[in-house]
Amino acid sequence: MQIGVFALQGDFEKHERALRRLGVDTVYVNYAWQLSTLDAVILPGGESSTMLKLLDVEGLFEPLKQFATEKPIFGTCAGTILLATEVTSPSQRSLGAINMTVERNAYGRQLDSSIQTILPEKEFEDRTRPGELETVFIRAPIIREIRGGARVLASLEGNPILVEEGRHLAATFHPEMTEDTRVHELFLRKARKKC
Amino acid sequence: MYLDNDFRLKAGLAEMLKGGVIMDVTNADQAKIAEDAGATSVMALERVPADIRKEGGVARMASISKIREIMETVHIPVMAKARIGHFMEAKVLEALKVDYIDESEVLTPADEENHIDKRPFRVPFVCGARNLGEALRRIAEGAAMIRTKGEAGSGDIVEAVRHMRTIQKEMKQLTVMGKDELPTAAKNLQAPLELVQYVAEHGKLPVPNFSAGGIATPADASLVMQLGAEAVFVGSGIFKSEDPARRARAVVKAATYYNDPEKLLEACEELGEAMRGINTAQLEEKELLQTRGW
């Protein structure tokens, strides 16, 4: 199994580190040709508008959209914005992999960034391990609406913060910035087609 | 004691900026050009360093109306500069809710002995450094991101290269030292032992390490990334060039594809004239900005 981490910009090293701790090697993705060699990819945190522009430099947007129709993608923060079907504040292009509307920078500015300890949905605990989840929000987006097959695995103040739809997974927080590897483990199981 | 939860959040935003380009802007129009070109963040300031150098006078925090206008225009993080040691400028910028404060040698220092105690602030700080000791002292004061100082406003990359090479070399040296040698290393670096031990163990700073000061071309950006910078700041290099929008796009491309000479060639081909620049070797000691900071 080969997992790619998009390395155009953002905290890709943190994802690489999280997966290395789980004993999984990753490759950094910067080119469209790499996609055919991969079983799943991660879109890291960073600036989503910058990533969109960088996806165009190498013509990665359409190939990635195609990839999403066959293989799993896991997005955190900016990656979640890219995975949505609709983006607001302001509106921008997205891959449309998960049926949701995401509002950029919805908590405000950096001073509104926070670390919260939450209790995930029981289903998340059942599929991984029980226990609270430490969630790091940095200029984070808010998932305003989910539709169709999208399902909530964790919420904060009534807003979904961890969502899956089929093979795809999206978090508005940064599991890669904590020592808790459960969210990455859940994605690895998707990559291995075990759920 | 240095790397607590608050600190994770501060350094966390710097993590999000890795691989990207942070551009100096003086008004909303420039900020928009920078955002459209793919900047990960903009730095709001009154005058770009090349103009500060040329015009002289006291360089202070930018006017609040300008910073606010920039914050209202772009959706990427907005940084602003405060003078070294001027904790009240920093308080004002925090109240304004800028996303990052640069305690910067580019502005005229307000305190010739002390830097801002950055830990009590909730807004994160970036500081310049020429060597590892300086970087670790700034981190001890609470900086959550380090950038090389280089020589701002010169368009000459030599000082940024010197500073990045120095920091990298000094970090490598720590990694091969025995535990019993680290206290003396800390003494020589004039930095806290705890942070020296962190670098010795991890081979890198506990915060992202970016480059600034003299980056004017896509090749300059790639060069400092190759030398270990995790992102770049471009000051006068963009808006003092012939075609800022094109140059901004090219530098963004070069920062991401710094390992790919073909992509870099594409970036270089798309360019107009660079800023003219000043050979820093011909500057008098008193004209240097990098010697500010203690």
GROMACS .gro file of C-alpha atoms in nm, chain A residues 22-187:
model
  166
   22LEU     CA    1   0.199   0.402   1.253
   23GLY     CA    2   0.470   0.220   1.059
   24VAL     CA    3   0.351   0.344   0.719
   25ASP     CA    4   0.587   0.502   0.467
   26THR     CA    5   0.455   0.787   0.256
   27VAL     CA    6   0.563   0.976  -0.053
   28TYR     CA    7   0.527   1.348  -0.109
   29VAL     CA    8   0.307   1.433  -0.406
   30ASN     CA    9   0.383   1.726  -0.636
   31TYR     CA   10   0.308   1.584  -0.981
   32ALA     CA   11   0.003   1.435  -1.152
   33TRP     CA   12   0.192   1.127  -1.274
   34GLN     CA   13   0.245   1.016  -0.915
   35LEU     CA   14  -0.128   0.965  -0.857
   36SER     CA   15  -0.141   0.641  -1.057
   37THR     CA   16   0.115   0.489  -0.817
   38LEU     CA   17  -0.086   0.566  -0.504
   39ASP     CA   18  -0.360   0.388  -0.309
   40ALA     CA   19  -0.472   0.692  -0.112
   41VAL     CA   20  -0.370   1.054  -0.059
   42ILE     CA   21  -0.375   1.312   0.218
   43LEU     CA   22  -0.443   1.681   0.159
   44PRO     CA   23  -0.272   1.856   0.453
   45GLY     CA   24  -0.344   2.178   0.637
   46GLY     CA   25  -0.221   2.504   0.490
   47GLU     CA   26  -0.382   2.779   0.286
   48SER     CA   27  -0.654   2.633   0.063
   49SER     CA   28  -0.652   2.922  -0.187
   50THR     CA   29  -0.274   2.884  -0.230
   51MET     CA   30  -0.307   2.507  -0.272
   52LEU     CA   31  -0.569   2.556  -0.544
   53LYS     CA   32  -0.329   2.776  -0.737
   54LEU     CA   33  -0.045   2.530  -0.689
   55LEU     CA   34  -0.267   2.243  -0.806
   56ASP     CA   35  -0.298   2.433  -1.134
   57VAL     CA   36   0.078   2.479  -1.179
   58GLU     CA   37   0.120   2.110  -1.262
   59GLY     CA   38  -0.237   2.052  -1.383
   60LEU     CA   39  -0.318   1.842  -1.075
   61PHE     CA   40  -0.675   1.955  -1.014
   62GLU     CA   41  -0.859   1.737  -1.266
   63PRO     CA   42  -0.642   1.426  -1.209
   64LEU     CA   43  -0.704   1.461  -0.835
   65LYS     CA   44  -1.077   1.495  -0.894
   66GLN     CA   45  -1.060   1.177  -1.099
   67PHE     CA   46  -0.853   1.006  -0.825
   68ALA     CA   47  -1.131   1.091  -0.577
   69THR     CA   48  -1.381   0.887  -0.779
   70GLU     CA   49  -1.172   0.573  -0.727
   71LYS     CA   50  -0.951   0.606  -0.422
   72PRO     CA   51  -0.961   0.751  -0.069
   73ILE     CA   52  -0.861   1.107   0.015
   74PHE     CA   53  -0.816   1.242   0.368
   75GLY     CA   54  -0.818   1.618   0.413
   76THR     CA   55  -0.739   1.823   0.722
   77CYS     CA   56  -0.834   2.190   0.754
   78ALA     CA   57  -0.739   2.334   0.411
   79GLY     CA   58  -0.764   1.978   0.274
   80THR     CA   59  -1.121   1.960   0.401
   81ILE     CA   60  -1.203   2.282   0.218
   82LEU     CA   61  -1.066   2.126  -0.102
   83LEU     CA   62  -1.276   1.810  -0.053
   84ALA     CA   63  -1.610   1.991  -0.012
   85THR     CA   64  -1.883   2.023  -0.271
   86GLU     CA   65  -1.935   2.387  -0.178
   87VAL     CA   66  -1.703   2.648  -0.024
   88THR     CA   67  -1.805   2.988   0.114
   89SER     CA   68  -1.634   3.300   0.248
   90PRO     CA   69  -1.536   3.341  -0.031
   91SER     CA   70  -1.657   3.072  -0.268
   92GLN     CA   71  -1.384   2.884  -0.453
   93ARG     CA   72  -1.335   2.573  -0.662
   94SER     CA   73  -1.328   2.238  -0.486
   95LEU     CA   74  -1.304   1.868  -0.561
   96GLY     CA   75  -1.661   1.784  -0.459
   97ALA     CA   76  -1.561   1.455  -0.297
   98ILE     CA   77  -1.769   1.496   0.019
   99ASN     CA   78  -2.123   1.635   0.017
  100MET     CA   79  -2.074   1.932   0.245
  101THR     CA   80  -2.063   2.310   0.258
  102VAL     CA   81  -1.751   2.446   0.425
  103GLU     CA   82  -1.700   2.805   0.537
  104ARG     CA   83  -1.336   2.923   0.535
  105ASN     CA   84  -1.180   3.083   0.845
  106ALA     CA   85  -1.517   3.054   1.013
  107TYR     CA   86  -1.393   3.090   1.372
  108GLY     CA   87  -1.215   3.415   1.289
  109ARG     CA   88  -0.846   3.492   1.292
  110GLN     CA   89  -0.542   3.331   1.457
  111LEU     CA   90  -0.645   3.463   1.800
  112ASP     CA   91  -0.957   3.248   1.766
  113SER     CA   92  -0.749   2.934   1.706
  114SER     CA   93  -0.779   2.684   1.991
  115ILE     CA   94  -0.707   2.339   2.126
  116GLN     CA   95  -1.022   2.158   2.245
  117THR     CA   96  -1.076   1.820   2.402
  118ILE     CA   97  -1.394   1.659   2.272
  119LEU     CA   98  -1.575   1.329   2.294
  120PRO     CA   99  -1.613   1.182   1.944
  121GLU     CA  100  -1.922   0.992   1.826
  122LYS     CA  101  -1.949   0.642   1.967
  123GLU     CA  102  -1.911   0.504   1.618
  124PHE     CA  103  -1.566   0.662   1.590
  125GLU     CA  104  -1.466   0.505   1.920
  126ASP     CA  105  -1.606   0.167   1.817
  127ARG     CA  106  -1.410   0.173   1.493
  128THR     CA  107  -1.088   0.289   1.660
  129ARG     CA  108  -1.047   0.308   2.036
  130PRO     CA  109  -1.252   0.478   2.306
  131GLY     CA  110  -1.145   0.804   2.461
  132GLU     CA  111  -1.150   1.179   2.425
  133LEU     CA  112  -0.996   1.340   2.121
  134GLU     CA  113  -0.762   1.637   2.142
  135THR     CA  114  -0.846   1.867   1.851
  136VAL     CA  115  -0.623   2.151   1.729
  137PHE     CA  116  -0.803   2.423   1.533
  138ILE     CA  117  -0.590   2.677   1.346
  139ARG     CA  118  -0.779   2.944   1.154
  140ALA     CA  119  -1.011   2.654   1.095
  141PRO     CA  120  -1.310   2.625   0.865
  142ILE     CA  121  -1.657   2.517   0.983
  143ILE     CA  122  -1.862   2.250   0.809
  144ARG     CA  123  -2.196   2.432   0.782
  145GLU     CA  124  -2.398   2.157   0.619
  146ILE     CA  125  -2.362   1.794   0.522
  147ARG     CA  126  -2.581   1.623   0.265
  148GLY     CA  127  -2.636   1.287   0.101
  149GLY     CA  128  -2.402   1.014   0.221
  150ALA     CA  129  -2.182   1.232   0.442
  151ARG     CA  130  -2.171   1.118   0.804
  152VAL     CA  131  -2.051   1.289   1.121
  153LEU     CA  132  -1.787   1.116   1.336
  154ALA     CA  133  -1.721   1.407   1.574
  155SER     CA  134  -1.866   1.753   1.641
  156LEU     CA  135  -1.789   2.067   1.834
  157GLU     CA  136  -2.064   2.304   1.947
  158GLY     CA  137  -2.311   2.145   1.708
  159ASN     CA  138  -2.087   2.168   1.400
  160PRO     CA  139  -1.935   1.856   1.242
  161ILE     CA  140  -1.556   1.854   1.270
  162LEU     CA  141  -1.484   1.501   1.146
  163VAL     CA  142  -1.686   1.376   0.851
  164GLU     CA  143  -1.669   1.076   0.619
  165GLU     CA  144  -1.841   0.993   0.297
  166GLY     CA  145  -1.766   0.654   0.152
  167ARG     CA  146  -1.391   0.625   0.112
  168HIS     CA  147  -1.317   0.988   0.198
  169LEU     CA  148  -1.245   1.147   0.535
  170ALA     CA  149  -1.227   1.513   0.636
  171ALA     CA  150  -1.133   1.691   0.959
  172THR     CA  151  -1.154   2.065   1.021
  173PHE     CA  152  -0.891   2.020   1.295
  174HIS     CA  153  -0.535   1.886   1.279
  175PRO     CA  154  -0.501   1.528   1.408
  176GLU     CA  155  -0.148   1.536   1.263
  177MET     CA  156  -0.053   1.790   1.530
  178THR     CA  157  -0.131   1.564   1.826
  179GLU     CA  158   0.002   1.234   1.956
  180ASP     CA  159  -0.338   1.063   1.909
  181THR     CA  160  -0.317   0.860   1.588
  182ARG     CA  161  -0.675   0.729   1.576
  183VAL     CA  162  -0.796   0.952   1.292
  184HIS     CA  163  -0.503   0.850   1.076
  185GLU     CA  164  -0.564   0.485   1.169
  186LEU     CA  165  -0.924   0.518   1.053
  187PHE     CA  166  -0.803   0.656   0.722
   0.00000   0.00000   0.00000
